PDB file of C-alpha atoms in Angstrom:
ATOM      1  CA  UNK D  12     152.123  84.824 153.649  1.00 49.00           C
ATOM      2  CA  UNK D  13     150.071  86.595 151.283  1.00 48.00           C
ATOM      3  CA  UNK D  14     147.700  84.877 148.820  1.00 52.00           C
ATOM      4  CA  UNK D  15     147.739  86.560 145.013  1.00 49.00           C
ATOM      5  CA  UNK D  16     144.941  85.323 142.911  1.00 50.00           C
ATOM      6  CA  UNK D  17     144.851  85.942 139.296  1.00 48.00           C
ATOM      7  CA  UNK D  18     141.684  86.961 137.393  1.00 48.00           C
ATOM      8  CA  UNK D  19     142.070  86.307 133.970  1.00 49.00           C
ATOM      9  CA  UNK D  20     138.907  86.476 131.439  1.00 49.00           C
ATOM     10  CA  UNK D  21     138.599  83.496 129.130  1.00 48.00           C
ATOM     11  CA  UNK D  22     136.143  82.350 126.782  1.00 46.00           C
ATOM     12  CA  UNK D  23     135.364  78.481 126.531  1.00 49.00           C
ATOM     13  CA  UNK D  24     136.858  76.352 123.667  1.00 48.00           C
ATOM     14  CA  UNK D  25     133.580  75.687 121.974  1.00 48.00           C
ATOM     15  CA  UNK D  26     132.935  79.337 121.322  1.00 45.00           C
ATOM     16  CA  UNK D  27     132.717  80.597 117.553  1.00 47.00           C
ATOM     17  CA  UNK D  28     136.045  83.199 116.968  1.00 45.00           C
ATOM     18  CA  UNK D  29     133.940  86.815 118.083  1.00 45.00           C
ATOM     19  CA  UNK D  30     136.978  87.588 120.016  1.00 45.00           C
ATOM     20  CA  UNK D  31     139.995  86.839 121.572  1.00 46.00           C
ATOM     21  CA  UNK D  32     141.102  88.242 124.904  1.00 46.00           C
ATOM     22  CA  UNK D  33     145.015  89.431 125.470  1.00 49.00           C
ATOM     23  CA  UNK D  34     146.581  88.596 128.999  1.00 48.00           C
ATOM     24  CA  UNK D  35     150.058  90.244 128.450  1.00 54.00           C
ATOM     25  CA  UNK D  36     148.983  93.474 130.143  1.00 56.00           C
ATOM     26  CA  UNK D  37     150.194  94.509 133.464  1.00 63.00           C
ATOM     27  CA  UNK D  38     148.902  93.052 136.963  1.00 65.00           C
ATOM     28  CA  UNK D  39     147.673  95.242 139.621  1.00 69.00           C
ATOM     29  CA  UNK D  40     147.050  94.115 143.104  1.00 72.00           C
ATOM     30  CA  UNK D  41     145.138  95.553 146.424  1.00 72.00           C
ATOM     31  CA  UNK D  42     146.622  96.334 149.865  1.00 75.00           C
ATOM     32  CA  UNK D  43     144.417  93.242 150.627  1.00 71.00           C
ATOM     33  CA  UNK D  44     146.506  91.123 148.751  1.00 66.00           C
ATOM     34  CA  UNK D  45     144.095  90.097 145.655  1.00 68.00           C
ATOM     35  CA  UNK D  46     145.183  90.648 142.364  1.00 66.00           C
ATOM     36  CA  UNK D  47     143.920  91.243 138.577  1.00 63.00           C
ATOM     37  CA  UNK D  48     145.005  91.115 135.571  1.00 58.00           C
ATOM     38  CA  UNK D  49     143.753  93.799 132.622  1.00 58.00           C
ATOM     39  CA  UNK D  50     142.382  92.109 129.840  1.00 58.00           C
ATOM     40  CA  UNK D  51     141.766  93.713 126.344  1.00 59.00           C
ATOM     41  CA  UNK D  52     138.846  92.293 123.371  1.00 59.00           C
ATOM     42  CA  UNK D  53     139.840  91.969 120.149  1.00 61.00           C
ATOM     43  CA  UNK D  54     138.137  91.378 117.058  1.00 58.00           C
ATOM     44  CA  UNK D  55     139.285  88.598 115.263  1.00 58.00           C
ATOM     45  CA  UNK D  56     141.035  90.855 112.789  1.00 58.00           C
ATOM     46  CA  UNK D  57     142.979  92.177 115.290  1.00 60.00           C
ATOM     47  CA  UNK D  58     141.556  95.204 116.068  1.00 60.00           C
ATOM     48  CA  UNK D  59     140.379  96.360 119.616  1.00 57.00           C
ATOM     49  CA  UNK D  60     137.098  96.430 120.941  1.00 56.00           C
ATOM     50  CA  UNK D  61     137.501  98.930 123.381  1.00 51.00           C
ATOM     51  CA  UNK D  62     137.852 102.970 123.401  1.00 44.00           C
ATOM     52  CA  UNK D  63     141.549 102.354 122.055  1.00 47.00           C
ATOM     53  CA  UNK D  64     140.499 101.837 118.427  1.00 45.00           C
ATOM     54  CA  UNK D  65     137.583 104.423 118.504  1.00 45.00           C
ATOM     55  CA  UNK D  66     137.080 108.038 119.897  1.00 51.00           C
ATOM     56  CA  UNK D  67     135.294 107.341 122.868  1.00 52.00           C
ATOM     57  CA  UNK D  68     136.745 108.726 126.544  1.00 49.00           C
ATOM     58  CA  UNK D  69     136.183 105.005 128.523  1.00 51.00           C
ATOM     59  CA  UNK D  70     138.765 102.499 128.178  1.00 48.00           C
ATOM     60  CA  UNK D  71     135.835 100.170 128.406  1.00 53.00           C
ATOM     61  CA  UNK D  72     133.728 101.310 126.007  1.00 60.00           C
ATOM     62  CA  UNK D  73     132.696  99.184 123.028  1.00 65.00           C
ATOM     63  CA  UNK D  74     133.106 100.351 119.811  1.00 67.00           C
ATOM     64  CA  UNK D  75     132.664  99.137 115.836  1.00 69.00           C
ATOM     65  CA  UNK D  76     135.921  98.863 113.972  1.00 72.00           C
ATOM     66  CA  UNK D  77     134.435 101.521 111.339  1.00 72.00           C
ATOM     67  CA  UNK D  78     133.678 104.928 112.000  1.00 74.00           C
ATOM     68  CA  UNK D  79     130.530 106.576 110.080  1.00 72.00           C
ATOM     69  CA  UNK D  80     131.116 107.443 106.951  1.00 79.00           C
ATOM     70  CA  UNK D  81     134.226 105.336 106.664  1.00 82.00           C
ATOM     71  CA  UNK D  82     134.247 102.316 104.531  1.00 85.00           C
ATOM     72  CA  UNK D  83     132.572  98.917 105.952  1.00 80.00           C
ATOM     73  CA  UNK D  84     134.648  96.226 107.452  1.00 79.00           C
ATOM     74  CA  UNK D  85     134.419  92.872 109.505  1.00 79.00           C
ATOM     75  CA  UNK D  86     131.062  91.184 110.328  1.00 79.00           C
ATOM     76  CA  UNK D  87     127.497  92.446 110.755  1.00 78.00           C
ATOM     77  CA  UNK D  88     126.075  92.497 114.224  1.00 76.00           C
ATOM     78  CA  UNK D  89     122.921  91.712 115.676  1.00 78.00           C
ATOM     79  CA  UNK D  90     120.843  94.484 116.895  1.00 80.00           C
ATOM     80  CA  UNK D  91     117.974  95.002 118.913  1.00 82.00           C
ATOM     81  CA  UNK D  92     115.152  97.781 119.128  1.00 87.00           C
ATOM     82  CA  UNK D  93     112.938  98.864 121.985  1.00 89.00           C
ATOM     83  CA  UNK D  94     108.964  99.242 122.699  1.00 90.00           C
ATOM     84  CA  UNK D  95     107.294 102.597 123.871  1.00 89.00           C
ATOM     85  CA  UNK D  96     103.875 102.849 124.005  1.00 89.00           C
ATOM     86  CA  UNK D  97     104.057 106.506 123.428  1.00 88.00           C
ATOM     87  CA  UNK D  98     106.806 107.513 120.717  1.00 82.00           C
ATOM     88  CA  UNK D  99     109.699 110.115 122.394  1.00 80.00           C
ATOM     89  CA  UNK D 100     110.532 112.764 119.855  1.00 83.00           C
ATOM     90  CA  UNK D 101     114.755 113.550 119.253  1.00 85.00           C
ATOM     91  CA  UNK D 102     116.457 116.809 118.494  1.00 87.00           C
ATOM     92  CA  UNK D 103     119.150 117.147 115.638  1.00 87.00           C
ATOM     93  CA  UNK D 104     122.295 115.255 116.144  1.00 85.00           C
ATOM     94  CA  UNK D 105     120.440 112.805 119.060  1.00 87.00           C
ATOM     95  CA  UNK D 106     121.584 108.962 118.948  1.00 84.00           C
ATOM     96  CA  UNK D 107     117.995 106.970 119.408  1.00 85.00           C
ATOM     97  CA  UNK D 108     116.563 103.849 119.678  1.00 86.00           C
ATOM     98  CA  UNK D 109     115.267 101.382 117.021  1.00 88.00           C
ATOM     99  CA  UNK D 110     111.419 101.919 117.854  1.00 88.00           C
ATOM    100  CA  UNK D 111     110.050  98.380 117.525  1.00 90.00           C
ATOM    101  CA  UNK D 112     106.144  97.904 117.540  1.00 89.00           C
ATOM    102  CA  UNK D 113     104.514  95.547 120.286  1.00 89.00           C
ATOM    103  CA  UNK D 114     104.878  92.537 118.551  1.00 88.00           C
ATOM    104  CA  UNK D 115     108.445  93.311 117.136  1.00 86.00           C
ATOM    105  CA  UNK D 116     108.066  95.334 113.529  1.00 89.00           C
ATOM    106  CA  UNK D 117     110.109  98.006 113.076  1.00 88.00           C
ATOM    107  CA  UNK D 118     108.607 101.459 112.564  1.00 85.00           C
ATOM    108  CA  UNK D 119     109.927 103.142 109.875  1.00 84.00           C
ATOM    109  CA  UNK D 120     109.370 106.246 108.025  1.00 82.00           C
ATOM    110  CA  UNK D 121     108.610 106.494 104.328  1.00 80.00           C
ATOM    111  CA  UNK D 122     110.563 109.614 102.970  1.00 79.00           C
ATOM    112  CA  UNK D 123     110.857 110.710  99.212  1.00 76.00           C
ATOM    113  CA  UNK D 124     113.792 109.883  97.308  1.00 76.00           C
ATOM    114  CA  UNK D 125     116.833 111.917  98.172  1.00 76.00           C
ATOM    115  CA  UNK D 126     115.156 114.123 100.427  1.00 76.00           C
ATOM    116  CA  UNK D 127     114.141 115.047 103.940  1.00 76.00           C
ATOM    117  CA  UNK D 128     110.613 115.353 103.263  1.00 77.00           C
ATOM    118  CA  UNK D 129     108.514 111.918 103.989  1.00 77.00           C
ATOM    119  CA  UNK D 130     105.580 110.971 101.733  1.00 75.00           C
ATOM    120  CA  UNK D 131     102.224 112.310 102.039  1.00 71.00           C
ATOM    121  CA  UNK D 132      99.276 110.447 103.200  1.00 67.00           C
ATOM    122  CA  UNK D 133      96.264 110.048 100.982  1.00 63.00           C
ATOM    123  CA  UNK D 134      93.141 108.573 102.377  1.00 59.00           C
ATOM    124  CA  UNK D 135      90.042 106.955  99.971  1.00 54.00           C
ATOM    125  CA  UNK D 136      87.312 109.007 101.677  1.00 60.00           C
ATOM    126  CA  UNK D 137      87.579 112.278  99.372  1.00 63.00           C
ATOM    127  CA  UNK D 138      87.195 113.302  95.579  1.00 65.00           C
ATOM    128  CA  UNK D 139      89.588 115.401  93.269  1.00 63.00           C
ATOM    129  CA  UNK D 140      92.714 113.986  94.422  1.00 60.00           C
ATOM    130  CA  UNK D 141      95.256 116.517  92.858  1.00 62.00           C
ATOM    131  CA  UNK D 142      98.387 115.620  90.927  1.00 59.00           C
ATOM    132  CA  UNK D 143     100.877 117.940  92.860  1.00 57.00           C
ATOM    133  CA  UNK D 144     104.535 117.762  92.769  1.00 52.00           C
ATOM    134  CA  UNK D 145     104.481 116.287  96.663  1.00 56.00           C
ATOM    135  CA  UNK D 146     105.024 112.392  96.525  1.00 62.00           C
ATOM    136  CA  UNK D 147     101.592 110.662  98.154  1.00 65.00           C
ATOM    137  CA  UNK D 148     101.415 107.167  98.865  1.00 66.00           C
ATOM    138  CA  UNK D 149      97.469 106.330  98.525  1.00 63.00           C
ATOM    139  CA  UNK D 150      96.181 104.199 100.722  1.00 64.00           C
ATOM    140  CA  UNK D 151      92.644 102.843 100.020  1.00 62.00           C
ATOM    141  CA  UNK D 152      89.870 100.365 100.367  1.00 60.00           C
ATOM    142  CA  UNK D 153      88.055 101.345  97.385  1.00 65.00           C
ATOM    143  CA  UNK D 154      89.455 102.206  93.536  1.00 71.00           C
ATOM    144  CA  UNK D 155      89.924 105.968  91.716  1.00 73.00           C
ATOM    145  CA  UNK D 156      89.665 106.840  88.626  1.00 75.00           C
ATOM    146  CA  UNK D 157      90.949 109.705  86.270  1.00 76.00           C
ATOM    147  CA  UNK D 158      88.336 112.082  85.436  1.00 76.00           C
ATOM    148  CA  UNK D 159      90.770 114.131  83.157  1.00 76.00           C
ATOM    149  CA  UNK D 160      91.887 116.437  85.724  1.00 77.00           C
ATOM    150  CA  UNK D 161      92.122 114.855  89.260  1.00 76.00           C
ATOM    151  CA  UNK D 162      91.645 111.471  90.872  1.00 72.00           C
ATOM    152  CA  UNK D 163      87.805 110.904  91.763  1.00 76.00           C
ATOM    153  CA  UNK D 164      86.221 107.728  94.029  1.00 72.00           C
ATOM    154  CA  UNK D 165      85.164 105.193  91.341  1.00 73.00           C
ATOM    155  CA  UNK D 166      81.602 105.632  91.550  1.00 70.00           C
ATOM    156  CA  UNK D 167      78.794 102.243  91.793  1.00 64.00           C
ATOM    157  CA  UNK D 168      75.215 102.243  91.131  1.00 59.00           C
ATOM    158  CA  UNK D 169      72.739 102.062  94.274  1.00 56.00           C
ATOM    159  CA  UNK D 170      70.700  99.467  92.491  1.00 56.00           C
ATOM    160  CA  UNK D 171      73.596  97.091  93.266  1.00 51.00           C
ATOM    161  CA  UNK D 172      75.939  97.059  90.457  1.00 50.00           C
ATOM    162  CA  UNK D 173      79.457  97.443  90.950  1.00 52.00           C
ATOM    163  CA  UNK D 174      80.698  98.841  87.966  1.00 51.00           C
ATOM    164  CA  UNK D 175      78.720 101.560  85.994  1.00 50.00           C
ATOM    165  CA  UNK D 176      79.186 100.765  82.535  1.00 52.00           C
ATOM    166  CA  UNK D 177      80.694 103.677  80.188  1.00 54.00           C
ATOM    167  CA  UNK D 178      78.630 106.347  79.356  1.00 52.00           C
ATOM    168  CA  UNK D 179      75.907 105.801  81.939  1.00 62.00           C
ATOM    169  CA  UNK D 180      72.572 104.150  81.710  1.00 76.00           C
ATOM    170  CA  UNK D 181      70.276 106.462  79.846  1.00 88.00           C
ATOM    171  CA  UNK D 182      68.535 106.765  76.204  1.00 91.00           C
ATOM    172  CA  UNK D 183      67.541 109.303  74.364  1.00 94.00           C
ATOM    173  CA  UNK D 184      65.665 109.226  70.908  1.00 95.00           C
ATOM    174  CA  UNK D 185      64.502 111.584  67.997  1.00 96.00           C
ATOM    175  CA  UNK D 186      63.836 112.341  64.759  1.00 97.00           C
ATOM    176  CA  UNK D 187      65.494 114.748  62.239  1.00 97.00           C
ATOM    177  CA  UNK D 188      64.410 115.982  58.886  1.00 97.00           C
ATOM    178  CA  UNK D 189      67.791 116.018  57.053  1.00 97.00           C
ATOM    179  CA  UNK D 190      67.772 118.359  53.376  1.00 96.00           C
ATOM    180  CA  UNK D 191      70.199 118.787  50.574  1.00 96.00           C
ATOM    181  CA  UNK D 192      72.160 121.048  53.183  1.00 96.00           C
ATOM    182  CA  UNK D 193      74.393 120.035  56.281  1.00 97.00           C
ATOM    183  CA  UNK D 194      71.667 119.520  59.247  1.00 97.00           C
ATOM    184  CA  UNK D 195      72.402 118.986  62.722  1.00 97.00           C
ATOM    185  CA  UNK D 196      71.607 115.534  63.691  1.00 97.00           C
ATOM    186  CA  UNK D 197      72.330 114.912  67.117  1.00 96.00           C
ATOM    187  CA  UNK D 198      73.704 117.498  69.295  1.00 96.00           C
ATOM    188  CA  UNK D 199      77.294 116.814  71.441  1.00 94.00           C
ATOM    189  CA  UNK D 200      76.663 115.470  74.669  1.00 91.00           C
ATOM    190  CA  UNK D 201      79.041 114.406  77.706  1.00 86.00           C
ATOM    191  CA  UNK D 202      79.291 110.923  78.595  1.00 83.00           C
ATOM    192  CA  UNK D 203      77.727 109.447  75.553  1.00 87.00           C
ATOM    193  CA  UNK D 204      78.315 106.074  75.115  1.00 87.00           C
ATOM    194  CA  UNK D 205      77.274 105.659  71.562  1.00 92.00           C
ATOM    195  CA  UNK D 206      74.477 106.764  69.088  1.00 95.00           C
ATOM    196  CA  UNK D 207      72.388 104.637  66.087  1.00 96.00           C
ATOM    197  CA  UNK D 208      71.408 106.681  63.223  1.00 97.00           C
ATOM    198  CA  UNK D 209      68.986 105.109  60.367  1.00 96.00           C
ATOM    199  CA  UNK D 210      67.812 105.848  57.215  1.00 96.00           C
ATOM    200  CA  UNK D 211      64.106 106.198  56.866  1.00 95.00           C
ATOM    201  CA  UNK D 212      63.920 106.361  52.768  1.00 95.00           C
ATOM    202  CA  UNK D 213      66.036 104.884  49.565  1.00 95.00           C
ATOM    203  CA  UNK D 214      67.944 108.252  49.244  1.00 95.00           C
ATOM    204  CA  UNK D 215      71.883 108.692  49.633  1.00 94.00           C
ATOM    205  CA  UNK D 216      72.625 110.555  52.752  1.00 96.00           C
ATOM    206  CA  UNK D 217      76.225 110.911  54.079  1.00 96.00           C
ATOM    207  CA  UNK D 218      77.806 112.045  57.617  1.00 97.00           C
ATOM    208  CA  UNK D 219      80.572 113.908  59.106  1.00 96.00           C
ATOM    209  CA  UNK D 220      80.989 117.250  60.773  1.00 95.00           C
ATOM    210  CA  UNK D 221      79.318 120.603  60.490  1.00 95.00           C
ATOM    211  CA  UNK D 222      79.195 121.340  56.651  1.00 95.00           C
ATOM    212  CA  UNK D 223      79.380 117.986  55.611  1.00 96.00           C
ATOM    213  CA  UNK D 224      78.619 117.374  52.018  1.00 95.00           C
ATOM    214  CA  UNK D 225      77.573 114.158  50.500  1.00 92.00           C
ATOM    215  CA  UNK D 226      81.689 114.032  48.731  1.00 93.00           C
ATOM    216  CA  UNK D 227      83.020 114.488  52.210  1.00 95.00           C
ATOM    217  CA  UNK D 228      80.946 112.771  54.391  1.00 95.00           C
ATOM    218  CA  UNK D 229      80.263 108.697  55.803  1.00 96.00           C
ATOM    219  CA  UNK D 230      77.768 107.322  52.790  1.00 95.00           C
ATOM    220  CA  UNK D 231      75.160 104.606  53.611  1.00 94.00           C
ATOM    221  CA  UNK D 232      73.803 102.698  50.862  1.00 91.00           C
ATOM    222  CA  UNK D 233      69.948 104.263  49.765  1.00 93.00           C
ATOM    223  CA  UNK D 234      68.433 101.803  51.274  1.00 94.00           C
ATOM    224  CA  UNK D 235      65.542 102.230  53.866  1.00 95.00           C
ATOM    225  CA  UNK D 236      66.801 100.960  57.466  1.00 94.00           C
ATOM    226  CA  UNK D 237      70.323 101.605  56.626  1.00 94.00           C
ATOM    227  CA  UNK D 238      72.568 102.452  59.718  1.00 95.00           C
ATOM    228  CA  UNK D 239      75.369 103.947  61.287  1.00 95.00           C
ATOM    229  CA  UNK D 240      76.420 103.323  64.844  1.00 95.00           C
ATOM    230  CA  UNK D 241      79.247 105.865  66.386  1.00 95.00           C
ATOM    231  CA  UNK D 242      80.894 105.594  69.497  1.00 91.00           C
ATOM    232  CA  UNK D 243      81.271 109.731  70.153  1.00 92.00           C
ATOM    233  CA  UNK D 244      80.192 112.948  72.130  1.00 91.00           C
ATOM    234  CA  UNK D 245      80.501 115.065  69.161  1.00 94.00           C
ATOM    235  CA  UNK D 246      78.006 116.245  67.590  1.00 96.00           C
ATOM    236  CA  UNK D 247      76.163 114.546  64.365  1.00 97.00           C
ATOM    237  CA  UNK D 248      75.499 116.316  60.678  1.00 98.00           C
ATOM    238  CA  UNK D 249      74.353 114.379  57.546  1.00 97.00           C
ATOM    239  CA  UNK D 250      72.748 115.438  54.053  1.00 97.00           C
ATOM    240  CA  UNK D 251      71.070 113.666  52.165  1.00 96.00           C
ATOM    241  CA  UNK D 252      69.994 113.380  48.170  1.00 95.00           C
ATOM    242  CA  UNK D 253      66.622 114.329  48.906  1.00 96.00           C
ATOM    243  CA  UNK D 254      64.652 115.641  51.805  1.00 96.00           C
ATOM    244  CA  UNK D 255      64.668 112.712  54.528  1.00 96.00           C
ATOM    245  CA  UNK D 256      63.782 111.194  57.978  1.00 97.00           C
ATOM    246  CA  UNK D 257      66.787 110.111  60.331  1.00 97.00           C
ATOM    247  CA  UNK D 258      65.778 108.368  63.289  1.00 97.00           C
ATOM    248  CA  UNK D 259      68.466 107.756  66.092  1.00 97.00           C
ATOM    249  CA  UNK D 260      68.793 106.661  69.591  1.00 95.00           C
ATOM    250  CA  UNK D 261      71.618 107.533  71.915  1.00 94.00           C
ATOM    251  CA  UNK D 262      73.441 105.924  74.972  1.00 91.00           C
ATOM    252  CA  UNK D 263      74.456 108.658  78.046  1.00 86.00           C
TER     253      UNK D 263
END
């Protein structure tokens, strides 16, 4: 008498509804006398696990229940990555692996919006940073600054200070004889910071721009010590009533 024993693939009572396993499919049996029973995996909608409900050539292959491009169904699954020490490149159309890092981040790629073109790197050890159509992601230890044109290393003072206040950290001073006419007072200069003008007699004297006149200009009072502090590169001009003295000291 031959013994026939059944295989039949069950999962225990306690386990959460992944699948379900069908046992209505045929039996076959060796010459040996031991027997098995096919056994399909279902989702819980229904659907099958293996080959049947995909495109694959293996009747046990396992499978999603939505192809690419198709629209999402059922419940996410958990996925894994792997670890290589040295990164193995793929050619167009290759299935790869998740690349994890060696303590389990994922390595990703930053790439522009819409496009197959990743970000540019920009590192903090170089000036004149350009403002090119490429996105850059900058990554730096140190702050930049606009100089008008490009993107420039915030620059700090050897002495110790952080911060180099605006305009710089140098004075100039002078004195101008100022007539009835428009007379250059203080030339432009680059990185001023500001400029004190003062009134060395009781006359009217008035400032602006070349050709200013003492009906166009900025009046001070005739008074002797009278001031005017501007925060400006341009250059200065003033007339006066009568012939006089304008002292001034500037910030650069």
């Amino acid at each position: 008498m031959k013994r026939i024993i059944f295989f039949l693939a069950a999962l225990p009572l306690s386990a959460p509804a992944i699948a379900q396993v069908t046992a209505n499919l045929p039996v076959t049996c060796t010459p040996s006398g031991i027997c098995t029973r096919a056994t399909a995996v279902t989702n819980p909608d229904g659907t099958n696990i293996g080959a049947s409900s995909g495109t694959g050539t293996s009747a046990s292959q396992v499978q999603g229940n939505a192809a690419s491009g198709a629209t999402d169904t059922g419940n996410p699954v958990k996925v894994g990555g792997v670890y290589n020490s040295t990164l193995s490149p793929l050619t167009d159309g290759q299935r790869g692996n998740l690349m994890q890092g060696s303590r389990g981040s994922l390595n990703v790629t930053l790439m522009q919006a819409d496009s197959v073109n990743p970000l540019a790197n920009v590192g903090d050890n170089s000036d004149a940073q350009s403002t090119g159509s490429t996105a850059r992601l900058l990554t730096v230890s140190r702050n930049y600054v606009w100089n008008g044109t490009t993107w420039d290393r915030a620059p700090g003072s050897t002495a110790g200070a952080n911060v180099v206040s605006k305009g710089g950290l140098s004075l100039a001073t002078g004195q101008v004889s100022v007539t009835t006419s428009s007379t250059l007072v203080a030339a432009a200069r680059t990185g001023r910071n500001k400029i004190t003008m003062s009134v060395g007699a009781a006359n009217t004297c008035a400032f602006g721009n070349t050709g200013v006149t003492t009906t166009t200009g900025f009046p001070l009072a005739p008074t002797v010590g009278a001031s005017l502090t501007l925060d400006t590169a341009a250059a200065i001009y003033a007339v006066c009533s009568a012939t006089t003295t304008i002292s001034f000291i500037e910030q650069y």
